[in-house]
Amino acid sequence: MKRNKEDLVKIEEELEQTLSQQLSFAKQDSGNILRVGGIALAAGLLTYALIHRKSRRKERKIEKALEALEREGLLNEEIEERLTKPKKSSFWPSLGQRLMMVGLIYAKEKYLPELLKNLGINGEDQGEDI
């Protein structure tokens, strides 16, 4: 099927319009993405600053406690290690707890109504016999 020159010019104009519309949408979307990214970056920096400040306060308290214990002559290696050793926190225990909660909620939604329905029928039968 041959297309004449006029059809090709129309198709070219339509494609150019479509491309310009897509570019304008992309510019709008990229602006929104930049705004959201900027907000996320600012929130992350603020959170980091707050956590860092809190940890510095904690370090100062530990240093003061170590100085006080040393002045009193109560400081030994075990106490110093307990105070200065970083506490290990792990991602996995909290993940396990969350998965268990999701499992319990799923079981509650899926099996509890059926179980209660079965108990309700059995309870009604027992109530009629009495």
PDB file of N, CA, C and O in Angstrom, residues 27-61:
ATOM      1  N   LYS A  27       8.587  16.324  31.257  1.00  0.00           N
ATOM      2  CA  LYS A  27       9.125  17.448  32.024  1.00  0.00           C
ATOM      3  C   LYS A  27       8.326  17.657  33.303  1.00  0.00           C
ATOM      4  O   LYS A  27       8.889  17.904  34.366  1.00  0.00           O
ATOM      5  N   GLN A  28       7.004  17.565  33.215  1.00  0.00           N
ATOM      6  CA  GLN A  28       6.169  17.724  34.406  1.00  0.00           C
ATOM      7  C   GLN A  28       6.447  16.609  35.417  1.00  0.00           C
ATOM      8  O   GLN A  28       6.590  16.864  36.613  1.00  0.00           O
ATOM      9  N   ASP A  29       6.536  15.382  34.910  1.00  0.00           N
ATOM     10  CA  ASP A  29       6.795  14.247  35.796  1.00  0.00           C
ATOM     11  C   ASP A  29       8.165  14.369  36.449  1.00  0.00           C
ATOM     12  O   ASP A  29       8.326  14.069  37.633  1.00  0.00           O
ATOM     13  N   SER A  30       9.160  14.796  35.679  1.00  0.00           N
ATOM     14  CA  SER A  30      10.497  14.910  36.248  1.00  0.00           C
ATOM     15  C   SER A  30      10.520  15.998  37.319  1.00  0.00           C
ATOM     16  O   SER A  30      11.218  15.876  38.326  1.00  0.00           O
ATOM     17  N   GLY A  31       9.750  17.055  37.125  1.00  0.00           N
ATOM     18  CA  GLY A  31       9.660  18.092  38.159  1.00  0.00           C
ATOM     19  C   GLY A  31       9.063  17.552  39.432  1.00  0.00           C
ATOM     20  O   GLY A  31       9.548  17.835  40.537  1.00  0.00           O
ATOM     21  N   ASN A  32       8.015  16.742  39.299  1.00  0.00           N
ATOM     22  CA  ASN A  32       7.392  16.126  40.476  1.00  0.00           C
ATOM     23  C   ASN A  32       8.362  15.159  41.156  1.00  0.00           C
ATOM     24  O   ASN A  32       8.453  15.117  42.387  1.00  0.00           O
ATOM     25  N   ILE A  33       9.071  14.393  40.345  1.00  0.00           N
ATOM     26  CA  ILE A  33      10.025  13.436  40.898  1.00  0.00           C
ATOM     27  C   ILE A  33      11.128  14.171  41.646  1.00  0.00           C
ATOM     28  O   ILE A  33      11.561  13.757  42.723  1.00  0.00           O
ATOM     29  N   LEU A  34      11.607  15.292  41.075  1.00  0.00           N
ATOM     30  CA  LEU A  34      12.643  16.067  41.748  1.00  0.00           C
ATOM     31  C   LEU A  34      12.138  16.638  43.073  1.00  0.00           C
ATOM     32  O   LEU A  34      12.873  16.656  44.061  1.00  0.00           O
ATOM     33  N   ARG A  35      10.901  17.097  43.093  1.00  0.00           N
ATOM     34  CA  ARG A  35      10.345  17.627  44.348  1.00  0.00           C
ATOM     35  C   ARG A  35      10.279  16.537  45.412  1.00  0.00           C
ATOM     36  O   ARG A  35      10.684  16.742  46.560  1.00  0.00           O
ATOM     37  N   VAL A  36       9.743  15.392  45.032  1.00  0.00           N
ATOM     38  CA  VAL A  36       9.624  14.288  45.988  1.00  0.00           C
ATOM     39  C   VAL A  36      11.008  13.830  46.435  1.00  0.00           C
ATOM     40  O   VAL A  36      11.241  13.579  47.624  1.00  0.00           O
ATOM     41  N   GLY A  37      11.929  13.737  45.485  1.00  0.00           N
ATOM     42  CA  GLY A  37      13.298  13.346  45.834  1.00  0.00           C
ATOM     43  C   GLY A  37      13.949  14.350  46.765  1.00  0.00           C
ATOM     44  O   GLY A  37      14.658  13.977  47.705  1.00  0.00           O
ATOM     45  N   GLY A  38      13.717  15.628  46.528  1.00  0.00           N
ATOM     46  CA  GLY A  38      14.273  16.657  47.395  1.00  0.00           C
ATOM     47  C   GLY A  38      13.715  16.572  48.802  1.00  0.00           C
ATOM     48  O   GLY A  38      14.445  16.712  49.790  1.00  0.00           O
ATOM     49  N   ILE A  39      12.415  16.328  48.892  1.00  0.00           N
ATOM     50  CA  ILE A  39      11.793  16.185  50.211  1.00  0.00           C
ATOM     51  C   ILE A  39      12.356  14.961  50.937  1.00  0.00           C
ATOM     52  O   ILE A  39      12.666  15.024  52.130  1.00  0.00           O
ATOM     53  N   ALA A  40      12.506  13.858  50.198  1.00  0.00           N
ATOM     54  CA  ALA A  40      13.048  12.641  50.807  1.00  0.00           C
ATOM     55  C   ALA A  40      14.492  12.862  51.263  1.00  0.00           C
ATOM     56  O   ALA A  40      14.888  12.417  52.347  1.00  0.00           O
ATOM     57  N   LEU A  41      15.275  13.562  50.450  1.00  0.00           N
ATOM     58  CA  LEU A  41      16.661  13.846  50.808  1.00  0.00           C
ATOM     59  C   LEU A  41      16.728  14.728  52.051  1.00  0.00           C
ATOM     60  O   LEU A  41      17.508  14.467  52.971  1.00  0.00           O
ATOM     61  N   ALA A  42      15.894  15.759  52.092  1.00  0.00           N
ATOM     62  CA  ALA A  42      15.870  16.649  53.254  1.00  0.00           C
ATOM     63  C   ALA A  42      15.463  15.888  54.516  1.00  0.00           C
ATOM     64  O   ALA A  42      16.056  16.070  55.583  1.00  0.00           O
ATOM     65  N   ALA A  43      14.461  15.024  54.402  1.00  0.00           N
ATOM     66  CA  ALA A  43      14.021  14.233  55.553  1.00  0.00           C
ATOM     67  C   ALA A  43      15.134  13.292  56.012  1.00  0.00           C
ATOM     68  O   ALA A  43      15.365  13.116  57.214  1.00  0.00           O
ATOM     69  N   GLY A  44      15.834  12.696  55.063  1.00  0.00           N
ATOM     70  CA  GLY A  44      16.941  11.807  55.413  1.00  0.00           C
ATOM     71  C   GLY A  44      18.066  12.542  56.113  1.00  0.00           C
ATOM     72  O   GLY A  44      18.626  12.054  57.105  1.00  0.00           O
ATOM     73  N   LEU A  45      18.412  13.714  55.610  1.00  0.00           N
ATOM     74  CA  LEU A  45      19.472  14.501  56.247  1.00  0.00           C
ATOM     75  C   LEU A  45      19.069  14.949  57.647  1.00  0.00           C
ATOM     76  O   LEU A  45      19.875  14.919  58.575  1.00  0.00           O
ATOM     77  N   LEU A  46      17.825  15.361  57.803  1.00  0.00           N
ATOM     78  CA  LEU A  46      17.337  15.772  59.118  1.00  0.00           C
ATOM     79  C   LEU A  46      17.368  14.599  60.099  1.00  0.00           C
ATOM     80  O   LEU A  46      17.820  14.740  61.242  1.00  0.00           O
ATOM     81  N   THR A  47      16.930  13.442  59.649  1.00  0.00           N
ATOM     82  CA  THR A  47      16.941  12.251  60.492  1.00  0.00           C
ATOM     83  C   THR A  47      18.360  11.887  60.890  1.00  0.00           C
ATOM     84  O   THR A  47      18.634  11.578  62.049  1.00  0.00           O
ATOM     85  N   TYR A  48      19.277  11.939  59.920  1.00  0.00           N
ATOM     86  CA  TYR A  48      20.675  11.624  60.204  1.00  0.00           C
ATOM     87  C   TYR A  48      21.242  12.588  61.245  1.00  0.00           C
ATOM     88  O   TYR A  48      21.922  12.181  62.177  1.00  0.00           O
ATOM     89  N   ALA A  49      20.940  13.879  61.077  1.00  0.00           N
ATOM     90  CA  ALA A  49      21.454  14.879  62.019  1.00  0.00           C
ATOM     91  C   ALA A  49      20.916  14.630  63.424  1.00  0.00           C
ATOM     92  O   ALA A  49      21.668  14.722  64.405  1.00  0.00           O
ATOM     93  N   LEU A  50      19.622  14.318  63.533  1.00  0.00           N
ATOM     94  CA  LEU A  50      19.038  14.067  64.852  1.00  0.00           C
ATOM     95  C   LEU A  50      19.639  12.826  65.511  1.00  0.00           C
ATOM     96  O   LEU A  50      19.957  12.834  66.702  1.00  0.00           O
ATOM     97  N   ILE A  51      19.805  11.771  64.738  1.00  0.00           N
ATOM     98  CA  ILE A  51      20.374  10.532  65.292  1.00  0.00           C
ATOM     99  C   ILE A  51      21.825  10.752  65.689  1.00  0.00           C
ATOM    100  O   ILE A  51      22.273  10.294  66.745  1.00  0.00           O
ATOM    101  N   HIS A  52      22.579  11.459  64.843  1.00  0.00           N
ATOM    102  CA  HIS A  52      23.981  11.724  65.145  1.00  0.00           C
ATOM    103  C   HIS A  52      24.106  12.563  66.413  1.00  0.00           C
ATOM    104  O   HIS A  52      24.967  12.313  67.257  1.00  0.00           O
ATOM    105  N   ARG A  53      23.245  13.548  66.564  1.00  0.00           N
ATOM    106  CA  ARG A  53      23.272  14.402  67.751  1.00  0.00           C
ATOM    107  C   ARG A  53      22.957  13.582  68.999  1.00  0.00           C
ATOM    108  O   ARG A  53      23.599  13.735  70.041  1.00  0.00           O
ATOM    109  N   LYS A  54      21.964  12.707  68.892  1.00  0.00           N
ATOM    110  CA  LYS A  54      21.593  11.873  70.031  1.00  0.00           C
ATOM    111  C   LYS A  54      22.738  10.940  70.408  1.00  0.00           C
ATOM    112  O   LYS A  54      23.026  10.740  71.591  1.00  0.00           O
ATOM    113  N   SER A  55      23.405  10.364  69.414  1.00  0.00           N
ATOM    114  CA  SER A  55      24.507   9.452  69.711  1.00  0.00           C
ATOM    115  C   SER A  55      25.675  10.201  70.348  1.00  0.00           C
ATOM    116  O   SER A  55      26.358   9.662  71.216  1.00  0.00           O
ATOM    117  N   ARG A  56      25.919  11.459  69.945  1.00  0.00           N
ATOM    118  CA  ARG A  56      26.994  12.238  70.573  1.00  0.00           C
ATOM    119  C   ARG A  56      26.675  12.502  72.040  1.00  0.00           C
ATOM    120  O   ARG A  56      27.558  12.449  72.892  1.00  0.00           O
ATOM    121  N   ARG A  57      25.404  12.797  72.335  1.00  0.00           N
ATOM    122  CA  ARG A  57      25.016  13.008  73.729  1.00  0.00           C
ATOM    123  C   ARG A  57      25.261  11.746  74.544  1.00  0.00           C
ATOM    124  O   ARG A  57      25.737  11.797  75.670  1.00  0.00           O
ATOM    125  N   LYS A  58      24.915  10.608  73.961  1.00  0.00           N
ATOM    126  CA  LYS A  58      25.088   9.342  74.657  1.00  0.00           C
ATOM    127  C   LYS A  58      26.569   9.078  74.898  1.00  0.00           C
ATOM    128  O   LYS A  58      26.965   8.628  75.969  1.00  0.00           O
ATOM    129  N   GLU A  59      27.412   9.381  73.899  1.00  0.00           N
ATOM    130  CA  GLU A  59      28.846   9.182  74.053  1.00  0.00           C
ATOM    131  C   GLU A  59      29.400  10.064  75.165  1.00  0.00           C
ATOM    132  O   GLU A  59      30.252   9.630  75.943  1.00  0.00           O
ATOM    133  N   ARG A  60      28.920  11.292  75.249  1.00  0.00           N
ATOM    134  CA  ARG A  60      29.380  12.195  76.312  1.00  0.00           C
ATOM    135  C   ARG A  60      28.996  11.654  77.685  1.00  0.00           C
ATOM    136  O   ARG A  60      29.793  11.717  78.634  1.00  0.00           O
ATOM    137  N   LYS A  61      27.790  11.138  77.814  1.00  0.00           N
ATOM    138  CA  LYS A  61      27.361  10.571  79.084  1.00  0.00           C
ATOM    139  C   LYS A  61      28.230   9.381  79.469  1.00  0.00           C
ATOM    140  O   LYS A  61      28.610   9.220  80.637  1.00  0.00           O
TER     141      LYS A  61
END
